[in-house]
Amino acid sequence: MAPAEGWAPALWRACNGLMAAFFALAAVVQVNDPDAELWVVVYMIPAVLTLLVGLNPPVTGNFIWKSISAIHMLVCMVWAVGLAYYLMLHAQWNILHEEEGRELFGLVIISAWMSLCHSSSKNAVGRIQLAIAIVTALFPLITWVYIYVNKEMRSSWPTHCKTVI
């Protein structure tokens, strides 16, 4: 076994742990959002599913895990398409300046990550899938840091979005 192959399962678990933490943090920061109950559930479902993958990667082959993740992915994708359409018609700024744009990115991240996890049940995580996982796991955290540092970007946000970060 090559050294890279030996690191792949541990790296896959670490990426899942990182994404579980991200989804949980995303749920926590919804606390003062007007529709917090909805968004907490939207983020906690992938947080739990991803944590399970991080602890036990073969869980992705479990019927219940696959069913919950597939239904959640479908709901998130349909919702993302609706938000994208809305933003095409109404966005006035960079879409990260719009609350719906940030919601859209959250739904896309959920869908992408759950899709990666879902596909890992068929085959062992390969190099390309692992590279995508690393980039996908780092993207939301780097974006969050960028937004935190960029005060000008946050200036146009509603109060409930400014006070959480």
PDB file of C-alpha atoms in Angstrom:
ATOM      1  CA  MET A   1       0.000   0.000   0.000  1.00  0.00           C
ATOM      2  CA  ALA A   2       1.401   3.390  -1.004  1.00  0.00           C
ATOM      3  CA  PRO A   3       1.657   6.051   1.719  1.00  0.00           C
ATOM      4  CA  ALA A   4      -0.915   8.280  -0.024  1.00  0.00           C
ATOM      5  CA  GLU A   5      -3.445   5.453   0.010  1.00  0.00           C
ATOM      6  CA  GLY A   6      -2.845   4.962   3.734  1.00  0.00           C
ATOM      7  CA  TRP A   7      -3.630   8.617   4.414  1.00  0.00           C
ATOM      8  CA  ALA A   8      -6.782   8.749   2.259  1.00  0.00           C
ATOM      9  CA  PRO A   9      -9.217   7.194   4.768  1.00  0.00           C
ATOM     10  CA  ALA A  10      -7.929   9.396   7.599  1.00  0.00           C
ATOM     11  CA  LEU A  11      -8.099  12.486   5.394  1.00  0.00           C
ATOM     12  CA  TRP A  12     -11.647  11.586   4.309  1.00  0.00           C
ATOM     13  CA  ARG A  13     -12.662  11.239   7.977  1.00  0.00           C
ATOM     14  CA  ALA A  14     -10.974  14.548   8.825  1.00  0.00           C
ATOM     15  CA  CYS A  15     -12.809  16.320   5.987  1.00  0.00           C
ATOM     16  CA  ASN A  16     -16.087  14.896   7.265  1.00  0.00           C
ATOM     17  CA  GLY A  17     -15.250  16.047  10.786  1.00  0.00           C
ATOM     18  CA  LEU A  18     -14.460  19.528   9.498  1.00  0.00           C
ATOM     19  CA  MET A  19     -17.687  19.688   7.507  1.00  0.00           C
ATOM     20  CA  ALA A  20     -19.731  18.372  10.443  1.00  0.00           C
ATOM     21  CA  ALA A  21     -18.261  21.191  12.542  1.00  0.00           C
ATOM     22  CA  PHE A  22     -19.009  23.718   9.782  1.00  0.00           C
ATOM     23  CA  PHE A  23     -22.629  22.584   9.426  1.00  0.00           C
ATOM     24  CA  ALA A  24     -23.104  22.644  13.212  1.00  0.00           C
ATOM     25  CA  LEU A  25     -21.581  26.138  13.398  1.00  0.00           C
ATOM     26  CA  ALA A  26     -23.803  27.254  10.514  1.00  0.00           C
ATOM     27  CA  ALA A  27     -26.816  25.993  12.493  1.00  0.00           C
ATOM     28  CA  VAL A  28     -25.689  27.807  15.651  1.00  0.00           C
ATOM     29  CA  VAL A  29     -25.268  31.183  13.934  1.00  0.00           C
ATOM     30  CA  GLN A  30     -28.891  31.026  12.772  1.00  0.00           C
ATOM     31  CA  VAL A  31     -29.981  31.786  16.336  1.00  0.00           C
ATOM     32  CA  ASN A  32     -31.151  35.332  15.612  1.00  0.00           C
ATOM     33  CA  ASP A  33     -32.350  34.791  12.035  1.00  0.00           C
ATOM     34  CA  PRO A  34     -36.067  35.484  11.496  1.00  0.00           C
ATOM     35  CA  ASP A  35     -36.575  31.924  10.197  1.00  0.00           C
ATOM     36  CA  ALA A  36     -33.997  30.285  12.480  1.00  0.00           C
ATOM     37  CA  GLU A  37     -36.008  27.125  13.145  1.00  0.00           C
ATOM     38  CA  LEU A  38     -35.971  26.234   9.473  1.00  0.00           C
ATOM     39  CA  TRP A  39     -32.261  26.910   8.930  1.00  0.00           C
ATOM     40  CA  VAL A  40     -31.156  25.127  12.081  1.00  0.00           C
ATOM     41  CA  VAL A  41     -32.842  21.970  10.794  1.00  0.00           C
ATOM     42  CA  VAL A  42     -31.448  22.492   7.276  1.00  0.00           C
ATOM     43  CA  TYR A  43     -27.895  22.604   8.682  1.00  0.00           C
ATOM     44  CA  MET A  44     -28.211  20.086  11.519  1.00  0.00           C
ATOM     45  CA  ILE A  45     -29.321  17.240   9.255  1.00  0.00           C
ATOM     46  CA  PRO A  46     -26.064  17.296   7.243  1.00  0.00           C
ATOM     47  CA  ALA A  47     -24.098  17.996  10.447  1.00  0.00           C
ATOM     48  CA  VAL A  48     -25.329  14.733  11.960  1.00  0.00           C
ATOM     49  CA  LEU A  49     -25.082  12.733   8.728  1.00  0.00           C
ATOM     50  CA  THR A  50     -21.563  14.017   8.081  1.00  0.00           C
ATOM     51  CA  LEU A  51     -20.475  13.347  11.655  1.00  0.00           C
ATOM     52  CA  LEU A  52     -21.652   9.758  11.215  1.00  0.00           C
ATOM     53  CA  VAL A  53     -19.543   9.456   8.042  1.00  0.00           C
ATOM     54  CA  GLY A  54     -16.532  10.871   9.880  1.00  0.00           C
ATOM     55  CA  LEU A  55     -16.925   8.354  12.680  1.00  0.00           C
ATOM     56  CA  ASN A  56     -17.841   5.383  10.494  1.00  0.00           C
ATOM     57  CA  PRO A  57     -17.440   5.888   6.703  1.00  0.00           C
ATOM     58  CA  PRO A  58     -19.284   2.661   5.725  1.00  0.00           C
ATOM     59  CA  VAL A  59     -22.473   4.164   7.221  1.00  0.00           C
ATOM     60  CA  THR A  60     -23.060   5.705   3.775  1.00  0.00           C
ATOM     61  CA  GLY A  61     -24.165   2.260   2.607  1.00  0.00           C
ATOM     62  CA  ASN A  62     -26.900   2.109   5.273  1.00  0.00           C
ATOM     63  CA  PHE A  63     -30.437   2.378   3.847  1.00  0.00           C
ATOM     64  CA  ILE A  64     -31.605   4.908   6.453  1.00  0.00           C
ATOM     65  CA  TRP A  65     -28.522   7.111   6.003  1.00  0.00           C
ATOM     66  CA  LYS A  66     -28.860   6.971   2.216  1.00  0.00           C
ATOM     67  CA  SER A  67     -32.584   7.739   2.334  1.00  0.00           C
ATOM     68  CA  ILE A  68     -32.270  10.723   4.667  1.00  0.00           C
ATOM     69  CA  SER A  69     -29.323  12.149   2.740  1.00  0.00           C
ATOM     70  CA  ALA A  70     -31.015  11.667  -0.645  1.00  0.00           C
ATOM     71  CA  ILE A  71     -34.228  13.361   0.498  1.00  0.00           C
ATOM     72  CA  HIS A  72     -32.306  16.224   2.100  1.00  0.00           C
ATOM     73  CA  MET A  73     -30.153  16.682  -1.023  1.00  0.00           C
ATOM     74  CA  LEU A  74     -33.246  16.764  -3.225  1.00  0.00           C
ATOM     75  CA  VAL A  75     -34.966  19.357  -1.028  1.00  0.00           C
ATOM     76  CA  CYS A  76     -31.808  21.495  -0.892  1.00  0.00           C
ATOM     77  CA  MET A  77     -31.267  21.302  -4.662  1.00  0.00           C
ATOM     78  CA  VAL A  78     -34.858  22.257  -5.485  1.00  0.00           C
ATOM     79  CA  TRP A  79     -34.695  25.095  -2.969  1.00  0.00           C
ATOM     80  CA  ALA A  80     -31.336  26.240  -4.395  1.00  0.00           C
ATOM     81  CA  VAL A  81     -32.765  26.348  -7.914  1.00  0.00           C
ATOM     82  CA  GLY A  82     -35.654  28.475  -6.646  1.00  0.00           C
ATOM     83  CA  LEU A  83     -33.294  30.851  -4.845  1.00  0.00           C
ATOM     84  CA  ALA A  84     -31.027  31.075  -7.897  1.00  0.00           C
ATOM     85  CA  TYR A  85     -33.997  32.009 -10.058  1.00  0.00           C
ATOM     86  CA  TYR A  86     -35.117  34.601  -7.508  1.00  0.00           C
ATOM     87  CA  LEU A  87     -31.606  36.078  -7.390  1.00  0.00           C
ATOM     88  CA  MET A  88     -31.386  36.237 -11.190  1.00  0.00           C
ATOM     89  CA  LEU A  89     -34.498  38.415 -11.154  1.00  0.00           C
ATOM     90  CA  HIS A  90     -33.861  40.506  -8.032  1.00  0.00           C
ATOM     91  CA  ALA A  91     -30.178  40.613  -7.050  1.00  0.00           C
ATOM     92  CA  GLN A  92     -28.797  44.138  -6.946  1.00  0.00           C
ATOM     93  CA  TRP A  93     -25.303  43.480  -5.569  1.00  0.00           C
ATOM     94  CA  ASN A  94     -22.844  40.681  -5.423  1.00  0.00           C
ATOM     95  CA  ILE A  95     -25.016  37.735  -4.350  1.00  0.00           C
ATOM     96  CA  LEU A  96     -23.059  37.393  -1.096  1.00  0.00           C
ATOM     97  CA  HIS A  97     -24.478  40.814  -0.186  1.00  0.00           C
ATOM     98  CA  GLU A  98     -27.982  39.375  -0.481  1.00  0.00           C
ATOM     99  CA  GLU A  99     -29.286  37.156   2.307  1.00  0.00           C
ATOM    100  CA  GLU A 100     -30.806  34.859  -0.293  1.00  0.00           C
ATOM    101  CA  GLY A 101     -27.389  34.590  -1.956  1.00  0.00           C
ATOM    102  CA  ARG A 102     -25.780  33.405   1.267  1.00  0.00           C
ATOM    103  CA  GLU A 103     -28.667  30.980   1.749  1.00  0.00           C
ATOM    104  CA  LEU A 104     -28.108  29.725  -1.804  1.00  0.00           C
ATOM    105  CA  PHE A 105     -24.411  29.096  -1.098  1.00  0.00           C
ATOM    106  CA  GLY A 106     -25.343  27.184   2.056  1.00  0.00           C
ATOM    107  CA  LEU A 107     -27.743  24.966   0.133  1.00  0.00           C
ATOM    108  CA  VAL A 108     -25.169  24.356  -2.604  1.00  0.00           C
ATOM    109  CA  ILE A 109     -22.499  23.435  -0.048  1.00  0.00           C
ATOM    110  CA  ILE A 110     -24.913  21.029   1.661  1.00  0.00           C
ATOM    111  CA  SER A 111     -25.888  19.443  -1.661  1.00  0.00           C
ATOM    112  CA  ALA A 112     -22.296  19.126  -2.859  1.00  0.00           C
ATOM    113  CA  TRP A 113     -21.038  17.606   0.390  1.00  0.00           C
ATOM    114  CA  MET A 114     -23.925  15.186   0.774  1.00  0.00           C
ATOM    115  CA  SER A 115     -23.435  14.141  -2.845  1.00  0.00           C
ATOM    116  CA  LEU A 116     -19.766  13.422  -2.152  1.00  0.00           C
ATOM    117  CA  CYS A 117     -20.665  11.372   0.905  1.00  0.00           C
ATOM    118  CA  HIS A 118     -23.453   9.586  -0.942  1.00  0.00           C
ATOM    119  CA  SER A 119     -21.120   8.569  -3.760  1.00  0.00           C
ATOM    120  CA  SER A 120     -18.526   7.266  -1.288  1.00  0.00           C
ATOM    121  CA  SER A 121     -20.798   4.309  -0.494  1.00  0.00           C
ATOM    122  CA  LYS A 122     -20.239   2.844  -3.965  1.00  0.00           C
ATOM    123  CA  ASN A 123     -16.442   2.935  -4.078  1.00  0.00           C
ATOM    124  CA  ALA A 124     -13.579   3.776  -1.800  1.00  0.00           C
ATOM    125  CA  VAL A 125     -12.735   7.462  -1.861  1.00  0.00           C
ATOM    126  CA  GLY A 126     -10.347   8.040  -4.759  1.00  0.00           C
ATOM    127  CA  ARG A 127      -7.791  10.781  -5.277  1.00  0.00           C
ATOM    128  CA  ILE A 128     -10.082  13.035  -7.307  1.00  0.00           C
ATOM    129  CA  GLN A 129     -12.949  12.653  -4.841  1.00  0.00           C
ATOM    130  CA  LEU A 130     -10.553  13.308  -1.963  1.00  0.00           C
ATOM    131  CA  ALA A 131      -9.180  16.437  -3.659  1.00  0.00           C
ATOM    132  CA  ILE A 132     -12.741  17.688  -4.193  1.00  0.00           C
ATOM    133  CA  ALA A 133     -13.518  16.887  -0.552  1.00  0.00           C
ATOM    134  CA  ILE A 134     -10.513  18.875   0.690  1.00  0.00           C
ATOM    135  CA  VAL A 135     -11.375  21.912  -1.437  1.00  0.00           C
ATOM    136  CA  THR A 136     -15.053  21.691  -0.489  1.00  0.00           C
ATOM    137  CA  ALA A 137     -14.233  21.349   3.219  1.00  0.00           C
ATOM    138  CA  LEU A 138     -11.862  24.332   3.181  1.00  0.00           C
ATOM    139  CA  PHE A 139     -14.022  26.614   1.004  1.00  0.00           C
ATOM    140  CA  PRO A 140     -16.707  27.511   3.579  1.00  0.00           C
ATOM    141  CA  LEU A 141     -14.157  28.156   6.298  1.00  0.00           C
ATOM    142  CA  ILE A 142     -11.973  30.343   4.082  1.00  0.00           C
ATOM    143  CA  THR A 143     -15.078  32.199   2.901  1.00  0.00           C
ATOM    144  CA  TRP A 144     -16.186  32.762   6.483  1.00  0.00           C
ATOM    145  CA  VAL A 145     -12.785  34.215   7.394  1.00  0.00           C
ATOM    146  CA  TYR A 146     -12.837  36.425   4.285  1.00  0.00           C
ATOM    147  CA  ILE A 147     -16.288  37.754   5.158  1.00  0.00           C
ATOM    148  CA  TYR A 148     -15.263  38.309   8.772  1.00  0.00           C
ATOM    149  CA  VAL A 149     -12.205  40.333   7.698  1.00  0.00           C
ATOM    150  CA  ASN A 150     -14.086  42.256   4.975  1.00  0.00           C
ATOM    151  CA  LYS A 151     -16.170  44.684   7.065  1.00  0.00           C
ATOM    152  CA  GLU A 152     -17.309  46.544   3.954  1.00  0.00           C
ATOM    153  CA  MET A 153     -19.008  43.396   2.700  1.00  0.00           C
ATOM    154  CA  ARG A 154     -20.934  43.004   5.954  1.00  0.00           C
ATOM    155  CA  SER A 155     -21.992  46.674   6.089  1.00  0.00           C
ATOM    156  CA  SER A 156     -25.049  46.141   3.871  1.00  0.00           C
ATOM    157  CA  TRP A 157     -26.244  43.044   5.718  1.00  0.00           C
ATOM    158  CA  PRO A 158     -29.328  42.994   7.943  1.00  0.00           C
ATOM    159  CA  THR A 159     -28.634  43.429  11.670  1.00  0.00           C
ATOM    160  CA  HIS A 160     -29.357  39.788  12.500  1.00  0.00           C
ATOM    161  CA  CYS A 161     -26.540  38.730  10.137  1.00  0.00           C
ATOM    162  CA  LYS A 162     -23.995  41.232  11.481  1.00  0.00           C
ATOM    163  CA  THR A 163     -24.296  40.361  15.145  1.00  0.00           C
ATOM    164  CA  VAL A 164     -23.631  36.631  14.909  1.00  0.00           C
ATOM    165  CA  ILE A 165     -20.172  36.520  13.336  1.00  0.00           C
TER     166      ILE A 165
END
